[in-house]
GROMACS .gro file of C-alpha atoms in nm:
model
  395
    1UNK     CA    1   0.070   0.624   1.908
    2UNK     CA    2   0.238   0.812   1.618
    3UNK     CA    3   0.466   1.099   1.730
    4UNK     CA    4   0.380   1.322   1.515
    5UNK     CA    5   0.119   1.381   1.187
    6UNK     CA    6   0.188   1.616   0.896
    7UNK     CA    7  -0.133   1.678   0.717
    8UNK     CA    8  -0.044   1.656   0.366
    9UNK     CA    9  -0.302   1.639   0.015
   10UNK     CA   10  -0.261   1.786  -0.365
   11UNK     CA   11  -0.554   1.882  -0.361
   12UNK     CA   12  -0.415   2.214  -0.154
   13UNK     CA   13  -0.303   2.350  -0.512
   14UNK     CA   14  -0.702   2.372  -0.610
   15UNK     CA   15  -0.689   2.734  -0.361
   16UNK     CA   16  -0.522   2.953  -0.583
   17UNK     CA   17  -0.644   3.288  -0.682
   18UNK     CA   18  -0.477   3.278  -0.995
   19UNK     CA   19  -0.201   3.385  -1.204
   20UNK     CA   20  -0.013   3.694  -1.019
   21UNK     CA   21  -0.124   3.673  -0.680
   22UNK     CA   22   0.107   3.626  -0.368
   23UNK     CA   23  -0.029   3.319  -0.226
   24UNK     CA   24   0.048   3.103  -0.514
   25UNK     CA   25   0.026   2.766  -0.447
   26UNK     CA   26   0.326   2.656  -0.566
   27UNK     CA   27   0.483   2.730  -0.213
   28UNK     CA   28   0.296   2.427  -0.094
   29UNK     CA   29   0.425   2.209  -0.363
   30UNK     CA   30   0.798   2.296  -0.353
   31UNK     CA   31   0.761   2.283   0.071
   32UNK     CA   32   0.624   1.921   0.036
   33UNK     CA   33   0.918   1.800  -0.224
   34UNK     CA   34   1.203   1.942  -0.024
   35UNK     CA   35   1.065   1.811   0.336
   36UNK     CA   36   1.051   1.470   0.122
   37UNK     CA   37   1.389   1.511  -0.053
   38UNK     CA   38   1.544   1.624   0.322
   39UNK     CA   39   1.418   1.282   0.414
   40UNK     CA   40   1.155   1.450   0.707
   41UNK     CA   41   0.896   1.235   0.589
   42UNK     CA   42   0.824   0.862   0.583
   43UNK     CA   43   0.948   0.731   0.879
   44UNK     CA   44   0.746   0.491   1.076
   45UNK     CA   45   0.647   0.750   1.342
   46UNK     CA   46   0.606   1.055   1.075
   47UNK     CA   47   0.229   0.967   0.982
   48UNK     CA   48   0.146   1.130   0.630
   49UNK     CA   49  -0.248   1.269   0.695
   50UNK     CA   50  -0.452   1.322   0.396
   51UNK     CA   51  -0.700   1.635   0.414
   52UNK     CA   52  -1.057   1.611   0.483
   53UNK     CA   53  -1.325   1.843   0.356
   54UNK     CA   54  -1.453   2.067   0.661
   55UNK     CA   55  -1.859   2.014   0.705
   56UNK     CA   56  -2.059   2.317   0.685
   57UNK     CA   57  -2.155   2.243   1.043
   58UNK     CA   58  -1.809   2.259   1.119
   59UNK     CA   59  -1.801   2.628   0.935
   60UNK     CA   60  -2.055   2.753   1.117
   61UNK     CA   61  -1.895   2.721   1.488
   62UNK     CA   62  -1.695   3.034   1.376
   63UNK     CA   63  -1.847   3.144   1.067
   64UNK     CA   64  -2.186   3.283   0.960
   65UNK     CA   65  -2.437   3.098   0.702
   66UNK     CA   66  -2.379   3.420   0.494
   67UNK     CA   67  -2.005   3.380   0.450
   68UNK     CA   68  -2.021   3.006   0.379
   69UNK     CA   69  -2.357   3.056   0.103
   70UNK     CA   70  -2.181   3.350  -0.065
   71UNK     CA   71  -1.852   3.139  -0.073
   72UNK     CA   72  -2.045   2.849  -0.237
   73UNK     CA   73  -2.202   3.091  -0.516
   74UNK     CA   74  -1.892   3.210  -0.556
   75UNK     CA   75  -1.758   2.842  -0.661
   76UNK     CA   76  -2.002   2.786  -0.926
   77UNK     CA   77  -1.987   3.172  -1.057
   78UNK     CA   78  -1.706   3.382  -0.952
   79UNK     CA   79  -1.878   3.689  -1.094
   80UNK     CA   80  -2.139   3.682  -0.848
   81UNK     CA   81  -1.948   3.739  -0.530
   82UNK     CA   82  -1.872   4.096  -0.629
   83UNK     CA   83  -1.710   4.162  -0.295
   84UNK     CA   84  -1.990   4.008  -0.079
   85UNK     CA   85  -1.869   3.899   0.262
   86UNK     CA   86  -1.488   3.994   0.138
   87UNK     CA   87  -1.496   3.748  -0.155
   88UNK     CA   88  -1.409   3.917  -0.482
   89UNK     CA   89  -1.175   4.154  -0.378
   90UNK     CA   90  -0.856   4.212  -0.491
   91UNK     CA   91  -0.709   4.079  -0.162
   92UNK     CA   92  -0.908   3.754  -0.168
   93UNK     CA   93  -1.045   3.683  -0.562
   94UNK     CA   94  -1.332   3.453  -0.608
   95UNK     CA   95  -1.274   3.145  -0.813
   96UNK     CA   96  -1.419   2.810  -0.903
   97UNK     CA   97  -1.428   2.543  -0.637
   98UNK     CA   98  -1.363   2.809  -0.402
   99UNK     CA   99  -1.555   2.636  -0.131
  100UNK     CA  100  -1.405   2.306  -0.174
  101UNK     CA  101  -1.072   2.410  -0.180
  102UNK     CA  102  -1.086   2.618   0.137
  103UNK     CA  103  -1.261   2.356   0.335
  104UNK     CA  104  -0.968   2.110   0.248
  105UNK     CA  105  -0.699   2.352   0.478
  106UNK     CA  106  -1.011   2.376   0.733
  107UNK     CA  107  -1.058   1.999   0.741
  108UNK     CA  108  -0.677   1.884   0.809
  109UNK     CA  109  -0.634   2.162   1.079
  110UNK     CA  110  -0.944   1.997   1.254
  111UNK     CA  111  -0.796   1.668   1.197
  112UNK     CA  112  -0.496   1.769   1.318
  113UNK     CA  113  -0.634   1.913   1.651
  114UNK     CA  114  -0.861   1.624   1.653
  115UNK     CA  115  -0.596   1.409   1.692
  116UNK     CA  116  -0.345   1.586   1.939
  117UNK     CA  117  -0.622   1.686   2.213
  118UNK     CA  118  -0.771   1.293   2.207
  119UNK     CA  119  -0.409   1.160   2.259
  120UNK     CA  120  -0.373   1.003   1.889
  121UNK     CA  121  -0.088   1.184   1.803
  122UNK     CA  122   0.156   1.438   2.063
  123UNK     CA  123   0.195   1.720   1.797
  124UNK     CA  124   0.086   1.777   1.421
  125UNK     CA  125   0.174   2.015   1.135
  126UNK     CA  126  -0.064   2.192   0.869
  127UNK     CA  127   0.163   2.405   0.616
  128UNK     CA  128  -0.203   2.488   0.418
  129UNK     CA  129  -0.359   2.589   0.733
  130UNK     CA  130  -0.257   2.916   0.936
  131UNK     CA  131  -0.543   3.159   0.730
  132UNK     CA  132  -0.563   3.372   1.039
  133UNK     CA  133  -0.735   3.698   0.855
  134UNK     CA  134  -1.063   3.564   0.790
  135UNK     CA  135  -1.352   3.660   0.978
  136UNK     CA  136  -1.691   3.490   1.126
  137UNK     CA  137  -1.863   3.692   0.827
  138UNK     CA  138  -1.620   3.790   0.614
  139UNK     CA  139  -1.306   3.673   0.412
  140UNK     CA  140  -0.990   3.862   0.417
  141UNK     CA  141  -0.642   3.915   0.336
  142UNK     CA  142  -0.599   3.603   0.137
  143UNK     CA  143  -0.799   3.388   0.365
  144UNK     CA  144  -1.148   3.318   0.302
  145UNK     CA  145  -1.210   3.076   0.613
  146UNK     CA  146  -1.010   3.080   0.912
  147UNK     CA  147  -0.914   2.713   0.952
  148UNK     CA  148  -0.740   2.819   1.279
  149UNK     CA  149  -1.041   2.987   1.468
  150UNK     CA  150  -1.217   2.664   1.402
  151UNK     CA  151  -0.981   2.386   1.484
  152UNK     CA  152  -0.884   2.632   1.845
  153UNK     CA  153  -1.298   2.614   1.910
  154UNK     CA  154  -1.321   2.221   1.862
  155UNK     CA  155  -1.113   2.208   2.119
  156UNK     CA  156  -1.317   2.405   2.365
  157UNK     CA  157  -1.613   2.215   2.263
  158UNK     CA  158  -1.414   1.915   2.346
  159UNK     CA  159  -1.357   2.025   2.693
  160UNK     CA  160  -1.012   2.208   2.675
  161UNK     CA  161  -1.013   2.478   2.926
  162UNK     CA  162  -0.671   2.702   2.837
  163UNK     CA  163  -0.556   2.692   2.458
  164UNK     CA  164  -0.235   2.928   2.360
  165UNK     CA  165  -0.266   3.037   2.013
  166UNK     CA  166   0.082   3.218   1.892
  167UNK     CA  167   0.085   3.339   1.596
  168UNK     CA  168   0.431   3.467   1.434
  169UNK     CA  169   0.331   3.589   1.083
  170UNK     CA  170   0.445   3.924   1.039
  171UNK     CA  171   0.044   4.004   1.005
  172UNK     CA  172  -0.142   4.051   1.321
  173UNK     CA  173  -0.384   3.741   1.348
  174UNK     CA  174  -0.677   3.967   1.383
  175UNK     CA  175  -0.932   3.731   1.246
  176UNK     CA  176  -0.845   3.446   1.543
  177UNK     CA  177  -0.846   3.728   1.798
  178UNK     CA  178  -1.159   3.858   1.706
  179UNK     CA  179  -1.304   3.517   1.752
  180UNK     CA  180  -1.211   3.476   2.063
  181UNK     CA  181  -1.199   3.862   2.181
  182UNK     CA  182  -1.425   3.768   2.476
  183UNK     CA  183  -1.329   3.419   2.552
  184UNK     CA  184  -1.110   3.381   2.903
  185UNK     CA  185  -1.039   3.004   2.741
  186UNK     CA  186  -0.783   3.142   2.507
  187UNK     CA  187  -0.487   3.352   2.525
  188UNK     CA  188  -0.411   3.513   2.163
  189UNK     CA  189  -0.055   3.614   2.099
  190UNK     CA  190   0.044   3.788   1.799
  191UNK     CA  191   0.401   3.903   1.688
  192UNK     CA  192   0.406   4.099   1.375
  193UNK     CA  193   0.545   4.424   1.257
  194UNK     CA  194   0.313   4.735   1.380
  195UNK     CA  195  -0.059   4.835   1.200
  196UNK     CA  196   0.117   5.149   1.157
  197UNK     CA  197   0.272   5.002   0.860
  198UNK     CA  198   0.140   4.694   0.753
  199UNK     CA  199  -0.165   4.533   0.704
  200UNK     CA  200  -0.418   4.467   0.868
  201UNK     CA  201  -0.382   4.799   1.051
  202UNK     CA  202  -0.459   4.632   1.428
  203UNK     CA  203  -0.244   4.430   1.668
  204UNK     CA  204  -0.175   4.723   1.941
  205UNK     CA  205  -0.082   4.663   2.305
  206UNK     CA  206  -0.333   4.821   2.402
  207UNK     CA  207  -0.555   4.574   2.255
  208UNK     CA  208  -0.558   4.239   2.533
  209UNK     CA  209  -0.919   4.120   2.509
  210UNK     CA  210  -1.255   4.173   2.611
  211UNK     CA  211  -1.396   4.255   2.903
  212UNK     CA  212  -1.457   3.886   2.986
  213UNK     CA  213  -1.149   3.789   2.898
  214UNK     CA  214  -0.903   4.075   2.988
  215UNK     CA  215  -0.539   4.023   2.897
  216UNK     CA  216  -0.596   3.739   2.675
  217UNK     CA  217  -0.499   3.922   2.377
  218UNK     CA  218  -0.132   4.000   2.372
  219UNK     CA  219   0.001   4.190   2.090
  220UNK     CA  220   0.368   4.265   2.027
  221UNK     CA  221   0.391   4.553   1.737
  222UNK     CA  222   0.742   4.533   1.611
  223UNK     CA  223   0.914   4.847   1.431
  224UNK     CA  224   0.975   4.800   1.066
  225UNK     CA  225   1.366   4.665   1.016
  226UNK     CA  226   1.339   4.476   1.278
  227UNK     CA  227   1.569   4.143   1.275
  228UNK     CA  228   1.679   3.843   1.405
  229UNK     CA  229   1.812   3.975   1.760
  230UNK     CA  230   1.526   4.192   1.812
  231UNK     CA  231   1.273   3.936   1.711
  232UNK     CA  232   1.386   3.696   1.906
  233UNK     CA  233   1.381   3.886   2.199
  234UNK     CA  234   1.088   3.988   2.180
  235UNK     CA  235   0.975   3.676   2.128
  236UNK     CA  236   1.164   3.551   2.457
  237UNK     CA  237   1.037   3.895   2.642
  238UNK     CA  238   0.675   3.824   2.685
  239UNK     CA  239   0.584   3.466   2.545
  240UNK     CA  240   0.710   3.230   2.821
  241UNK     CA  241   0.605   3.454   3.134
  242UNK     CA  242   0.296   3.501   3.019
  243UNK     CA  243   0.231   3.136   2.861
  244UNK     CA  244   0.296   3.022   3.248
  245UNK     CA  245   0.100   3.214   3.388
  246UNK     CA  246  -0.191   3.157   3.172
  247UNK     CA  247  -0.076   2.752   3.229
  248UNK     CA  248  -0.215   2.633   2.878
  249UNK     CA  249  -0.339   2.253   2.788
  250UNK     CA  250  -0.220   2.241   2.425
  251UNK     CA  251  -0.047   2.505   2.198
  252UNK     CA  252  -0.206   2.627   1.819
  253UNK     CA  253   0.100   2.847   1.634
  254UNK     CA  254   0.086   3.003   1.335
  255UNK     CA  255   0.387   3.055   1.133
  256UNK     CA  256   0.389   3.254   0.865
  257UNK     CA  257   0.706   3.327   0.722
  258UNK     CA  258   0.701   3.649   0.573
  259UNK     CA  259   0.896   3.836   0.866
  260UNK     CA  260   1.173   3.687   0.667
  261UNK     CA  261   1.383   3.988   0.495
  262UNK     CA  262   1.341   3.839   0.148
  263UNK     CA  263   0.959   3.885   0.184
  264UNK     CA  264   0.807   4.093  -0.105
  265UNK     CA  265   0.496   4.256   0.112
  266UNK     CA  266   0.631   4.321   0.454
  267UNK     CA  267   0.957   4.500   0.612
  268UNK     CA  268   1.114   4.286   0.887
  269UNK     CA  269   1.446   4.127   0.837
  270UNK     CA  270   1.455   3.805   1.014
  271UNK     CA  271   1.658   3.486   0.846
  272UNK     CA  272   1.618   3.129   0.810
  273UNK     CA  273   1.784   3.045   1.113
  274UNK     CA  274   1.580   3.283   1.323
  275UNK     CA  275   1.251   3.128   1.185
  276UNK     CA  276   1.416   2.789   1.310
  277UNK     CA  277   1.538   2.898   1.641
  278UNK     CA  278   1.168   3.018   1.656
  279UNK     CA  279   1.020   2.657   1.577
  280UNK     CA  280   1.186   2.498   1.846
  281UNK     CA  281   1.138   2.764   2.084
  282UNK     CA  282   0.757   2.674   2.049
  283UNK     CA  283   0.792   2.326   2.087
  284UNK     CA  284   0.982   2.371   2.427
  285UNK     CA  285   0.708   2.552   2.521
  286UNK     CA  286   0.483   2.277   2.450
  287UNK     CA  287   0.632   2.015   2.608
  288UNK     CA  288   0.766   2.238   2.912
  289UNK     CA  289   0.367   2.314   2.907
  290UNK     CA  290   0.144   2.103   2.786
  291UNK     CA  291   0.339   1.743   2.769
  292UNK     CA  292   0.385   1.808   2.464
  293UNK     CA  293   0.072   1.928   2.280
  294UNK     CA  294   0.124   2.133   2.011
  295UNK     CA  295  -0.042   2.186   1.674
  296UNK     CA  296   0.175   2.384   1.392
  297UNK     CA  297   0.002   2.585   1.093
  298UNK     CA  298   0.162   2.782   0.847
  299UNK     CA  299   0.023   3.125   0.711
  300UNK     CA  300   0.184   3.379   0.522
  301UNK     CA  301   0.494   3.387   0.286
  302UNK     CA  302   0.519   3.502  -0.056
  303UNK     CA  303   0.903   3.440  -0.168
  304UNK     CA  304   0.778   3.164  -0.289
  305UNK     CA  305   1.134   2.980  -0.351
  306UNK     CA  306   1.350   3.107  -0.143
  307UNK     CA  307   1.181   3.165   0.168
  308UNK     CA  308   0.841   2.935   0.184
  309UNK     CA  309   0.998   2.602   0.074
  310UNK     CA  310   1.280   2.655   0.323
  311UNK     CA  311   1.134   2.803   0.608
  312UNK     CA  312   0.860   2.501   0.661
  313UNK     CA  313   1.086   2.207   0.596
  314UNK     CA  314   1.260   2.340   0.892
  315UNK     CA  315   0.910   2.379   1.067
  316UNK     CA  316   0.852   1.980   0.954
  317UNK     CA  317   1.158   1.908   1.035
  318UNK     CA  318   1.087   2.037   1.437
  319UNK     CA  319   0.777   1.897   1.461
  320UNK     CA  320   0.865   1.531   1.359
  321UNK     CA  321   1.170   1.540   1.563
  322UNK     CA  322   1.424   1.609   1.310
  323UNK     CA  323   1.525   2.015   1.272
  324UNK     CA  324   1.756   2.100   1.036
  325UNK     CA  325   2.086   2.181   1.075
  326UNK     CA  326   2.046   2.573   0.881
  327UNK     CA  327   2.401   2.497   0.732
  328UNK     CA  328   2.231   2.127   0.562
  329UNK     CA  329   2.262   2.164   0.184
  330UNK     CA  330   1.949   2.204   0.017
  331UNK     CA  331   1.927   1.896  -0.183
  332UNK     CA  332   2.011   1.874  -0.547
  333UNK     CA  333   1.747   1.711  -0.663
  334UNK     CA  334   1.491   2.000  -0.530
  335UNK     CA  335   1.749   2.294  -0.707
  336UNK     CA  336   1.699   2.078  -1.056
  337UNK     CA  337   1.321   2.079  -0.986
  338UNK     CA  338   1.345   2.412  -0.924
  339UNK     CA  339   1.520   2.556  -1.211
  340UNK     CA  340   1.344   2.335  -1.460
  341UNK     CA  341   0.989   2.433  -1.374
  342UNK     CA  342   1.026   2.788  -1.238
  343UNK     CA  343   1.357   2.906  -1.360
  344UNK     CA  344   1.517   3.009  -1.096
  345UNK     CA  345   1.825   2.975  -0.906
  346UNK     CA  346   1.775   2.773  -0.588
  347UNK     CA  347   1.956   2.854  -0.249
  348UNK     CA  348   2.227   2.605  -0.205
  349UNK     CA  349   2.178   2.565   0.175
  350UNK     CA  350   1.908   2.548   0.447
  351UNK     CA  351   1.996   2.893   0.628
  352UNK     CA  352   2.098   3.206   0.553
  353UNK     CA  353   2.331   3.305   0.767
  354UNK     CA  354   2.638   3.120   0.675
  355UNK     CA  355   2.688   2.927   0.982
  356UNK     CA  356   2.692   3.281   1.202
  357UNK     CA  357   2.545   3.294   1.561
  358UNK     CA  358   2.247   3.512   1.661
  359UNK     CA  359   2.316   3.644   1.985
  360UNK     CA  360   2.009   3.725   2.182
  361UNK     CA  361   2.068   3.962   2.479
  362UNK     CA  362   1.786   3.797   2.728
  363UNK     CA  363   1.544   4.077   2.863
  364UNK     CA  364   1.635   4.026   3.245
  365UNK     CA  365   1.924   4.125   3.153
  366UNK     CA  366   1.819   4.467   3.122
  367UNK     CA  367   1.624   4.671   2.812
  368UNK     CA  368   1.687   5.016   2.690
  369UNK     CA  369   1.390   5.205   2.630
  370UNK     CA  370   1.554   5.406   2.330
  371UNK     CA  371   1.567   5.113   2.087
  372UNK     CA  372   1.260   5.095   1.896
  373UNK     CA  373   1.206   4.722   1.967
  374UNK     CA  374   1.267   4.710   2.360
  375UNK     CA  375   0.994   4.983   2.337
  376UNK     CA  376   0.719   4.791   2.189
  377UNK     CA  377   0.818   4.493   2.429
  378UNK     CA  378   0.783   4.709   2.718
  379UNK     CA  379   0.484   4.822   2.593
  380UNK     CA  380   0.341   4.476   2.563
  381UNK     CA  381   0.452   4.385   2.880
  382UNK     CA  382   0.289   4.737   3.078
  383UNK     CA  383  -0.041   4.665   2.916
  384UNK     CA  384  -0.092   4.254   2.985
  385UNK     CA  385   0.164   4.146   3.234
  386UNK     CA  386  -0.058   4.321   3.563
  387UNK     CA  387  -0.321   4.152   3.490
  388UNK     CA  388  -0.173   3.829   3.522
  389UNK     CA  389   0.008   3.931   3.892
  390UNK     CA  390   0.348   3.985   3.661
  391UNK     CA  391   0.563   4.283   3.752
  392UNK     CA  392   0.647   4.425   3.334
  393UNK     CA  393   1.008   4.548   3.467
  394UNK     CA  394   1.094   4.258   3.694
  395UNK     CA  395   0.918   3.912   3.562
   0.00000   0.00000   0.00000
């Protein structure tokens, strides 16, 4: 058995929306040449995954036959979407070989589960997957099918009983919690800076599921300027406790980058070395959990040098066994690359923070409810911990 799979395939370029939009694919690209230039990949119990094309079978466990058919006209004709099911919008532009090159992220983040629940691999990685805004019937917010929704209901339909999805974008994952709003099998968690100020506009605490599946949506609605310390913490806060409780057989994360300061469409400030602290926290919690079980998507991120490349080599570098010491050089071979097709000045090491601790004041250790983020915790904790027989002060 292969310790771990990283889904990898150029073909991920082919989903691009075009010259000027965030989610350039180019973030892919650089990610995949540092990770190789780090020397993450190709070692005999890496596996490098090609992607596979999602069916339309597949699709439809989550999504509607009117998404997928407008998608597909879209492909041949871009003008004919005209903001159908989400597609056309400025958010999410149609373009040609839309279909195909959405069902490529869809297809390796099935694979990837695929493998993990039957045993084939312990834990895999998907840096195209993570699309966690689409809807069953619509696309949104960059993502026109939500790989993640799909490969999390493959594994109910393969018999897992309790799957943790945490996703640590700085977006609320509403498009994975709506799909499983009403379904006691999985427990969403969400960190991301508040609605009040960012898109999508949901993610409150008060929001924790349907009423057939109460407190299985756990949202944790940071203030904007939050940063490393308070990110952490809140991380630390309410995930474990309530990830025990709940007693999950495999993790799903989502890690979007773009809580990182340098990101150009949100307001948190957390660094490199937070985002890696982060990483490893989650696969703790997989193999304190689950033996070990633990798929790993990425998601948002639009600094698309600074931020993307670095942030997921470290995520790589975790799931393969080999994290990155945030204080690594970044290798000179990826700077050249970098500053002969893009321009631009490369950071010169893997972290940001020059070697400098992050000290994270543990929340049982007492909270003050006059800092902004200790408020949102609490209030996280107050509306899900109850229902789960966990005292929100105490536990």
């Amino acid at each position: 058995m292969t310790s771990s799979w990283v889904m990898w395939d150029e073909r991920y370029a082919a989903y691009d929306f075009g010259l000027g939009h965030p989610m350039h694919p180019s973030r892919l690209l650089l990610t995949h040449r540092l990770a190789l230039d780090l020397g993450l990949l190709g070692h005999e119990d890496v596996r490098l995954v090609p992607a596979r094309h999602a069916t339309d079978d597949e699709l439809l466990t989550v999504h509607t036959r009117d998404l997928v058919e407008v998608v597909r006209e879209a492909s041949a004709d871009p003008s004919a979407a005209r903001g159908r099911q989400g597609v056309g919008t400025e958010d999410t532009p149609a373009f040609d070989g839309m279909h195909d090159a959405s069902t490529l992220a869809v297809g390796a983040t099935l694979e990837a589960c695929r493998a993990v629940w039957s045993g084939e691999t312990v834990r895999a990685c998907n840096i195209a997957g993570g699309l966690h805004h689409a809807m069953p019937q619509a696309a949104s917010g960059f993502c026109v099918y939500n790989d993640i929704a799909v490969g999390i209901q493959h594994l109910l339909d393969s018999g897992a009983e309790r799957v943790l999805y945490l996703d640590l974008d700085v977006h609320h994952g509403d498009g994975v919690e709506r799909c499983f709003w009403n379904d006691p099998r999985v427990m969403t968690v969400s960190i991301h800076e508040t609605g009040r100020a960012l898109f999508p506009g949901t993610g409150f605490p008060g929001d924790t599921g349907g009423p057939r599946a109460p407190d299985t949506a756990v949202n944790i609605a940071l203030p904007p300027g939050t940063g490393d310390e308070g990110w952490l913490r809140a991380y630390q806060a309410v995930v474990p406790t309530l990830a025990r409780a709940f007693d999950p057989q495999i993790v799903v994360s989502q890690h979007g980058c773009d809580c990182h300061y340098a990101d150009p469409l949100a307001h948190l400030a957390v660094s490199m070395e937070a985002l890696a602290v982060a990483y490893g926290w989650v696969r703790d919690l997989a193999d304190d959990l689950t033996e070990g079980r633990w798929v790993a998507l990425g998601g948002g991120g639009y600094e698309l040098v600074e931020v993307v490349p670095r942030a997921w080599s470290h995520l790589i570098g975790v799931v393969t066994g080999r994290p990155v010491d945030p204080t690594t050089p970044v290798p000179e071979t990826w700077r050249r690359h970098v500053e002969e097709v893009y321009g631009q000045d490369a950071p010169r090491t893997m972290g940001d923070r020059g070697g400098r601790e992050i000290r994270v004041g543990r929340w049982e250790g007492g909270h003050d409810l006059d800092d902004p983020v200790d408020l949102a915790v609490m209030a996280t904790r107050r509306a899900c911990f109850p229902g789960w027989g966990l005292d929100p002060y105490l536990d």
